[in-house]
Amino acid sequence: MTGAELVRRMAEGDREAFKQFYDRLARHVYPLILRIVRDPADAADVLQEVFWEAWQSAGGYDPGRGTPEAWIFTRARTRAIDRARAVGRRSETVVAPLGALGRLSEVQREVLELAYYGGLTQTEIAERLEQPLGTVTTRIRLGLERLREVLRPQ
Amino acid sequence: MSHAPFETLAPVYAVGALDGDDLVRFQAHLRAGCAACEAVLRESDEALAALGGEATPTIPPADIRDALLRRVEASSRPRPRRFRWVAWAAGSAAAAVALAVFVSGMVAARYEARLGALARETARVRQEVLREQATLRDEVAAARTVAELLRDPGTRVVALNGLPAAPSASGRVVWHEKVGGRLFVSGLPPAPEGKTYELWTIAGATPRPAGTFDVDRTGVASRPVAPAADDAPVTVFAVTLEPAGGVPAPTGPMVLGSK
């Protein structure tokens, strides 16, 4: 069963579909949350919050706007950043590049990591890297374009 | 505004890094509806999800799953048809709102253009009315002055006749030796380029300049005349054609004269 089908069933109140949805995605979403909030207890909280919201708002999911994976990852990332900000602890360390990120240039990877995992805004990144804002936004744009290229499903 | 700046703002928004005015601008742009930016956001979200999915899978603590399933079990689902209907209604409502926003945006733009034109037209009419009002005010003031003068027994009305240089011209001077008066002329051809008409008051033998004037397209003019400085009774009024700006003593042909 596709992810979209699972979410559609969740919208109809299918608890079994939710269980499958969780089992399929939680193991991928959890490392992202953990990386952003860096504390296992906080990560567990956020994970639960994210899937609970998914259950409740499954009816609002529109397959035309993206895959269920993107839907849940976007939500997870946002909630995790919110939590990290709330507890004043942000992941701003740039870790060794793995997979797709490793195929970006150093500077592109840096800005994407600071934004996506660190939750830094363009202005904060510009200040931190001591680069003009325009340079930062261009790097984000090009980095994301490159990422889309690298990760494009075959 | 051109779409170009949003091509950079969209990816920055997708990674959640947009802030300040850029964020406000981009959100307004999205609300107005932009398929290109929506597509960038969609593709970026997919790429970022794939990136997140690249991390080594880690099974979260089992108690999270248990807690979630208990919560889901206890929740007041299912709500089958009604929910779908609500979703549909919400979708329709959202579409209606989006359409309304779009349409009102277009209507607003059109009305703004129309309002701009109306405002310019209003300003023009207003200027015209103000000009006419000023003219009327001057005319009323002149008429009042003349009416006042005519009530005074010391006032006389002197007729001016067209002379060979301007045979169809005629004029009147409402005149009071102490307070001056007003000159009215008609039938005078407009003064040629570089020329003007000049009124003279003659007491005794010396003509004294009493002001220059020009006629309108219909050959009509009206202007106040100051009293003579020395109170000497004016015996003759005359109008000559003189170089523009006037001269201290008459040099040109006489076009109007009393007596």
JSON list of N, CA and C in Angstrom, two decimals, chain A residues 41-84:
[
{"chain": "A", "resi": 41, "resn": "ALA", "atom": "N", "xyz": [15.04, 12.67, 25.07]},
{"chain": "A", "resi": 41, "resn": "ALA", "atom": "CA", "xyz": [13.72, 12.88, 25.68]},
{"chain": "A", "resi": 41, "resn": "ALA", "atom": "C", "xyz": [12.91, 13.89, 24.87]},
{"chain": "A", "resi": 42, "resn": "ASP", "atom": "N", "xyz": [13.58, 14.98, 24.46]},
{"chain": "A", "resi": 42, "resn": "ASP", "atom": "CA", "xyz": [12.91, 15.98, 23.62]},
{"chain": "A", "resi": 42, "resn": "ASP", "atom": "C", "xyz": [12.51, 15.37, 22.28]},
{"chain": "A", "resi": 43, "resn": "ALA", "atom": "N", "xyz": [13.41, 14.57, 21.72]},
{"chain": "A", "resi": 43, "resn": "ALA", "atom": "CA", "xyz": [13.15, 13.96, 20.42]},
{"chain": "A", "resi": 43, "resn": "ALA", "atom": "C", "xyz": [11.93, 13.05, 20.51]},
{"chain": "A", "resi": 44, "resn": "ALA", "atom": "N", "xyz": [11.83, 12.29, 21.58]},
{"chain": "A", "resi": 44, "resn": "ALA", "atom": "CA", "xyz": [10.68, 11.39, 21.76]},
{"chain": "A", "resi": 44, "resn": "ALA", "atom": "C", "xyz": [9.38, 12.17, 21.83]},
{"chain": "A", "resi": 45, "resn": "ASP", "atom": "N", "xyz": [9.41, 13.27, 22.56]},
{"chain": "A", "resi": 45, "resn": "ASP", "atom": "CA", "xyz": [8.24, 14.16, 22.67]},
{"chain": "A", "resi": 45, "resn": "ASP", "atom": "C", "xyz": [7.80, 14.67, 21.31]},
{"chain": "A", "resi": 46, "resn": "VAL", "atom": "N", "xyz": [8.80, 15.18, 20.58]},
{"chain": "A", "resi": 46, "resn": "VAL", "atom": "CA", "xyz": [8.51, 15.78, 19.27]},
{"chain": "A", "resi": 46, "resn": "VAL", "atom": "C", "xyz": [7.97, 14.71, 18.31]},
{"chain": "A", "resi": 47, "resn": "LEU", "atom": "N", "xyz": [8.58, 13.55, 18.34]},
{"chain": "A", "resi": 47, "resn": "LEU", "atom": "CA", "xyz": [8.14, 12.48, 17.45]},
{"chain": "A", "resi": 47, "resn": "LEU", "atom": "C", "xyz": [6.67, 12.13, 17.70]},
{"chain": "A", "resi": 48, "resn": "GLN", "atom": "N", "xyz": [6.35, 12.02, 18.97]},
{"chain": "A", "resi": 48, "resn": "GLN", "atom": "CA", "xyz": [4.96, 11.68, 19.31]},
{"chain": "A", "resi": 48, "resn": "GLN", "atom": "C", "xyz": [4.00, 12.78, 18.85]},
{"chain": "A", "resi": 49, "resn": "GLU", "atom": "N", "xyz": [4.41, 13.99, 19.08]},
{"chain": "A", "resi": 49, "resn": "GLU", "atom": "CA", "xyz": [3.62, 15.16, 18.68]},
{"chain": "A", "resi": 49, "resn": "GLU", "atom": "C", "xyz": [3.38, 15.15, 17.16]},
{"chain": "A", "resi": 50, "resn": "VAL", "atom": "N", "xyz": [4.44, 14.87, 16.41]},
{"chain": "A", "resi": 50, "resn": "VAL", "atom": "CA", "xyz": [4.36, 14.89, 14.95]},
{"chain": "A", "resi": 50, "resn": "VAL", "atom": "C", "xyz": [3.40, 13.82, 14.43]},
{"chain": "A", "resi": 51, "resn": "PHE", "atom": "N", "xyz": [3.49, 12.63, 14.95]},
{"chain": "A", "resi": 51, "resn": "PHE", "atom": "CA", "xyz": [2.61, 11.56, 14.46]},
{"chain": "A", "resi": 51, "resn": "PHE", "atom": "C", "xyz": [1.18, 11.73, 14.95]},
{"chain": "A", "resi": 52, "resn": "TRP", "atom": "N", "xyz": [1.05, 12.28, 16.13]},
{"chain": "A", "resi": 52, "resn": "TRP", "atom": "CA", "xyz": [-0.31, 12.55, 16.63]},
{"chain": "A", "resi": 52, "resn": "TRP", "atom": "C", "xyz": [-1.00, 13.57, 15.73]},
{"chain": "A", "resi": 53, "resn": "GLU", "atom": "N", "xyz": [-0.25, 14.59, 15.37]},
{"chain": "A", "resi": 53, "resn": "GLU", "atom": "CA", "xyz": [-0.80, 15.61, 14.46]},
{"chain": "A", "resi": 53, "resn": "GLU", "atom": "C", "xyz": [-1.13, 15.00, 13.10]},
{"chain": "A", "resi": 54, "resn": "ALA", "atom": "N", "xyz": [-0.28, 14.07, 12.66]},
{"chain": "A", "resi": 54, "resn": "ALA", "atom": "CA", "xyz": [-0.52, 13.44, 11.36]},
{"chain": "A", "resi": 54, "resn": "ALA", "atom": "C", "xyz": [-1.84, 12.66, 11.40]},
{"chain": "A", "resi": 55, "resn": "TRP", "atom": "N", "xyz": [-2.07, 11.99, 12.48]},
{"chain": "A", "resi": 55, "resn": "TRP", "atom": "CA", "xyz": [-3.33, 11.25, 12.65]},
{"chain": "A", "resi": 55, "resn": "TRP", "atom": "C", "xyz": [-4.51, 12.21, 12.61]},
{"chain": "A", "resi": 56, "resn": "GLN", "atom": "N", "xyz": [-4.36, 13.30, 13.32]},
{"chain": "A", "resi": 56, "resn": "GLN", "atom": "CA", "xyz": [-5.48, 14.24, 13.42]},
{"chain": "A", "resi": 56, "resn": "GLN", "atom": "C", "xyz": [-5.73, 15.02, 12.14]},
{"chain": "A", "resi": 57, "resn": "SER", "atom": "N", "xyz": [-4.67, 15.28, 11.41]},
{"chain": "A", "resi": 57, "resn": "SER", "atom": "CA", "xyz": [-4.85, 16.14, 10.22]},
{"chain": "A", "resi": 57, "resn": "SER", "atom": "C", "xyz": [-4.72, 15.36, 8.92]},
{"chain": "A", "resi": 58, "resn": "ALA", "atom": "N", "xyz": [-4.85, 14.03, 9.00]},
{"chain": "A", "resi": 58, "resn": "ALA", "atom": "CA", "xyz": [-4.72, 13.22, 7.78]},
{"chain": "A", "resi": 58, "resn": "ALA", "atom": "C", "xyz": [-5.72, 13.67, 6.72]},
{"chain": "A", "resi": 59, "resn": "GLY", "atom": "N", "xyz": [-6.90, 14.14, 7.17]},
{"chain": "A", "resi": 59, "resn": "GLY", "atom": "CA", "xyz": [-7.92, 14.58, 6.21]},
{"chain": "A", "resi": 59, "resn": "GLY", "atom": "C", "xyz": [-7.48, 15.80, 5.42]},
{"chain": "A", "resi": 60, "resn": "GLY", "atom": "N", "xyz": [-6.51, 16.53, 5.97]},
{"chain": "A", "resi": 60, "resn": "GLY", "atom": "CA", "xyz": [-6.06, 17.73, 5.28]},
{"chain": "A", "resi": 60, "resn": "GLY", "atom": "C", "xyz": [-4.93, 17.47, 4.32]},
{"chain": "A", "resi": 61, "resn": "TYR", "atom": "N", "xyz": [-4.46, 16.20, 4.29]},
{"chain": "A", "resi": 61, "resn": "TYR", "atom": "CA", "xyz": [-3.35, 15.87, 3.39]},
{"chain": "A", "resi": 61, "resn": "TYR", "atom": "C", "xyz": [-3.84, 15.85, 1.94]},
{"chain": "A", "resi": 62, "resn": "ASP", "atom": "N", "xyz": [-3.09, 16.56, 1.10]},
{"chain": "A", "resi": 62, "resn": "ASP", "atom": "CA", "xyz": [-3.45, 16.64, -0.32]},
{"chain": "A", "resi": 62, "resn": "ASP", "atom": "C", "xyz": [-2.34, 16.01, -1.15]},
{"chain": "A", "resi": 63, "resn": "PRO", "atom": "N", "xyz": [-2.60, 14.84, -1.73]},
{"chain": "A", "resi": 63, "resn": "PRO", "atom": "CA", "xyz": [-1.55, 14.14, -2.48]},
{"chain": "A", "resi": 63, "resn": "PRO", "atom": "C", "xyz": [-0.98, 15.00, -3.61]},
{"chain": "A", "resi": 64, "resn": "GLY", "atom": "N", "xyz": [-1.77, 15.95, -4.08]},
{"chain": "A", "resi": 64, "resn": "GLY", "atom": "CA", "xyz": [-1.30, 16.83, -5.15]},
{"chain": "A", "resi": 64, "resn": "GLY", "atom": "C", "xyz": [-0.19, 17.76, -4.70]},
{"chain": "A", "resi": 65, "resn": "ARG", "atom": "N", "xyz": [-0.06, 17.91, -3.40]},
{"chain": "A", "resi": 65, "resn": "ARG", "atom": "CA", "xyz": [0.92, 18.87, -2.90]},
{"chain": "A", "resi": 65, "resn": "ARG", "atom": "C", "xyz": [2.21, 18.20, -2.44]},
{"chain": "A", "resi": 66, "resn": "GLY", "atom": "N", "xyz": [2.30, 16.89, -2.60]},
{"chain": "A", "resi": 66, "resn": "GLY", "atom": "CA", "xyz": [3.55, 16.22, -2.22]},
{"chain": "A", "resi": 66, "resn": "GLY", "atom": "C", "xyz": [3.31, 14.86, -1.65]},
{"chain": "A", "resi": 67, "resn": "THR", "atom": "N", "xyz": [4.41, 14.12, -1.48]},
{"chain": "A", "resi": 67, "resn": "THR", "atom": "CA", "xyz": [4.30, 12.77, -0.95]},
{"chain": "A", "resi": 67, "resn": "THR", "atom": "C", "xyz": [4.05, 12.82, 0.56]},
{"chain": "A", "resi": 68, "resn": "PRO", "atom": "N", "xyz": [3.52, 11.73, 1.14]},
{"chain": "A", "resi": 68, "resn": "PRO", "atom": "CA", "xyz": [3.33, 11.70, 2.59]},
{"chain": "A", "resi": 68, "resn": "PRO", "atom": "C", "xyz": [4.68, 11.82, 3.32]},
{"chain": "A", "resi": 69, "resn": "GLU", "atom": "N", "xyz": [5.75, 11.35, 2.66]},
{"chain": "A", "resi": 69, "resn": "GLU", "atom": "CA", "xyz": [7.07, 11.47, 3.27]},
{"chain": "A", "resi": 69, "resn": "GLU", "atom": "C", "xyz": [7.45, 12.94, 3.44]},
{"chain": "A", "resi": 70, "resn": "ALA", "atom": "N", "xyz": [7.27, 13.72, 2.37]},
{"chain": "A", "resi": 70, "resn": "ALA", "atom": "CA", "xyz": [7.59, 15.14, 2.46]},
{"chain": "A", "resi": 70, "resn": "ALA", "atom": "C", "xyz": [6.69, 15.81, 3.49]},
{"chain": "A", "resi": 71, "resn": "TRP", "atom": "N", "xyz": [5.44, 15.39, 3.51]},
{"chain": "A", "resi": 71, "resn": "TRP", "atom": "CA", "xyz": [4.45, 15.95, 4.44]},
{"chain": "A", "resi": 71, "resn": "TRP", "atom": "C", "xyz": [4.92, 15.75, 5.88]},
{"chain": "A", "resi": 72, "resn": "ILE", "atom": "N", "xyz": [5.34, 14.52, 6.21]},
{"chain": "A", "resi": 72, "resn": "ILE", "atom": "CA", "xyz": [5.71, 14.23, 7.59]},
{"chain": "A", "resi": 72, "resn": "ILE", "atom": "C", "xyz": [7.09, 14.79, 7.94]},
{"chain": "A", "resi": 73, "resn": "PHE", "atom": "N", "xyz": [8.01, 14.77, 6.98]},
{"chain": "A", "resi": 73, "resn": "PHE", "atom": "CA", "xyz": [9.35, 15.31, 7.25]},
{"chain": "A", "resi": 73, "resn": "PHE", "atom": "C", "xyz": [9.32, 16.82, 7.45]},
{"chain": "A", "resi": 74, "resn": "THR", "atom": "N", "xyz": [8.52, 17.48, 6.64]},
{"chain": "A", "resi": 74, "resn": "THR", "atom": "CA", "xyz": [8.42, 18.95, 6.77]},
{"chain": "A", "resi": 74, "resn": "THR", "atom": "C", "xyz": [7.88, 19.31, 8.14]},
{"chain": "A", "resi": 75, "resn": "ARG", "atom": "N", "xyz": [6.84, 18.57, 8.55]},
{"chain": "A", "resi": 75, "resn": "ARG", "atom": "CA", "xyz": [6.24, 18.81, 9.85]},
{"chain": "A", "resi": 75, "resn": "ARG", "atom": "C", "xyz": [7.23, 18.49, 10.97]},
{"chain": "A", "resi": 76, "resn": "ALA", "atom": "N", "xyz": [7.94, 17.37, 10.81]},
{"chain": "A", "resi": 76, "resn": "ALA", "atom": "CA", "xyz": [8.90, 16.95, 11.84]},
{"chain": "A", "resi": 76, "resn": "ALA", "atom": "C", "xyz": [10.01, 17.97, 11.99]},
{"chain": "A", "resi": 77, "resn": "ARG", "atom": "N", "xyz": [10.50, 18.44, 10.88]},
{"chain": "A", "resi": 77, "resn": "ARG", "atom": "CA", "xyz": [11.59, 19.41, 10.91]},
{"chain": "A", "resi": 77, "resn": "ARG", "atom": "C", "xyz": [11.13, 20.69, 11.60]},
{"chain": "A", "resi": 78, "resn": "THR", "atom": "N", "xyz": [9.92, 21.16, 11.24]},
{"chain": "A", "resi": 78, "resn": "THR", "atom": "CA", "xyz": [9.39, 22.39, 11.82]},
{"chain": "A", "resi": 78, "resn": "THR", "atom": "C", "xyz": [9.21, 22.25, 13.33]},
{"chain": "A", "resi": 79, "resn": "ARG", "atom": "N", "xyz": [8.58, 21.14, 13.74]},
{"chain": "A", "resi": 79, "resn": "ARG", "atom": "CA", "xyz": [8.33, 20.92, 15.17]},
{"chain": "A", "resi": 79, "resn": "ARG", "atom": "C", "xyz": [9.64, 20.79, 15.95]},
{"chain": "A", "resi": 80, "resn": "ALA", "atom": "N", "xyz": [10.62, 20.11, 15.33]},
{"chain": "A", "resi": 80, "resn": "ALA", "atom": "CA", "xyz": [11.90, 19.91, 15.99]},
{"chain": "A", "resi": 80, "resn": "ALA", "atom": "C", "xyz": [12.63, 21.24, 16.18]},
{"chain": "A", "resi": 81, "resn": "ILE", "atom": "N", "xyz": [12.58, 22.07, 15.13]},
{"chain": "A", "resi": 81, "resn": "ILE", "atom": "CA", "xyz": [13.22, 23.39, 15.24]},
{"chain": "A", "resi": 81, "resn": "ILE", "atom": "C", "xyz": [12.52, 24.21, 16.33]},
{"chain": "A", "resi": 82, "resn": "ASP", "atom": "N", "xyz": [11.19, 24.14, 16.36]},
{"chain": "A", "resi": 82, "resn": "ASP", "atom": "CA", "xyz": [10.44, 24.86, 17.40]},
{"chain": "A", "resi": 82, "resn": "ASP", "atom": "C", "xyz": [10.91, 24.43, 18.78]},
{"chain": "A", "resi": 83, "resn": "ARG", "atom": "N", "xyz": [11.05, 23.12, 18.95]},
{"chain": "A", "resi": 83, "resn": "ARG", "atom": "CA", "xyz": [11.46, 22.60, 20.25]},
{"chain": "A", "resi": 83, "resn": "ARG", "atom": "C", "xyz": [12.89, 23.05, 20.58]},
{"chain": "A", "resi": 84, "resn": "ALA", "atom": "N", "xyz": [13.77, 22.93, 19.60]},
{"chain": "A", "resi": 84, "resn": "ALA", "atom": "CA", "xyz": [15.18, 23.31, 19.82]},
{"chain": "A", "resi": 84, "resn": "ALA", "atom": "C", "xyz": [15.27, 24.78, 20.21]}
]
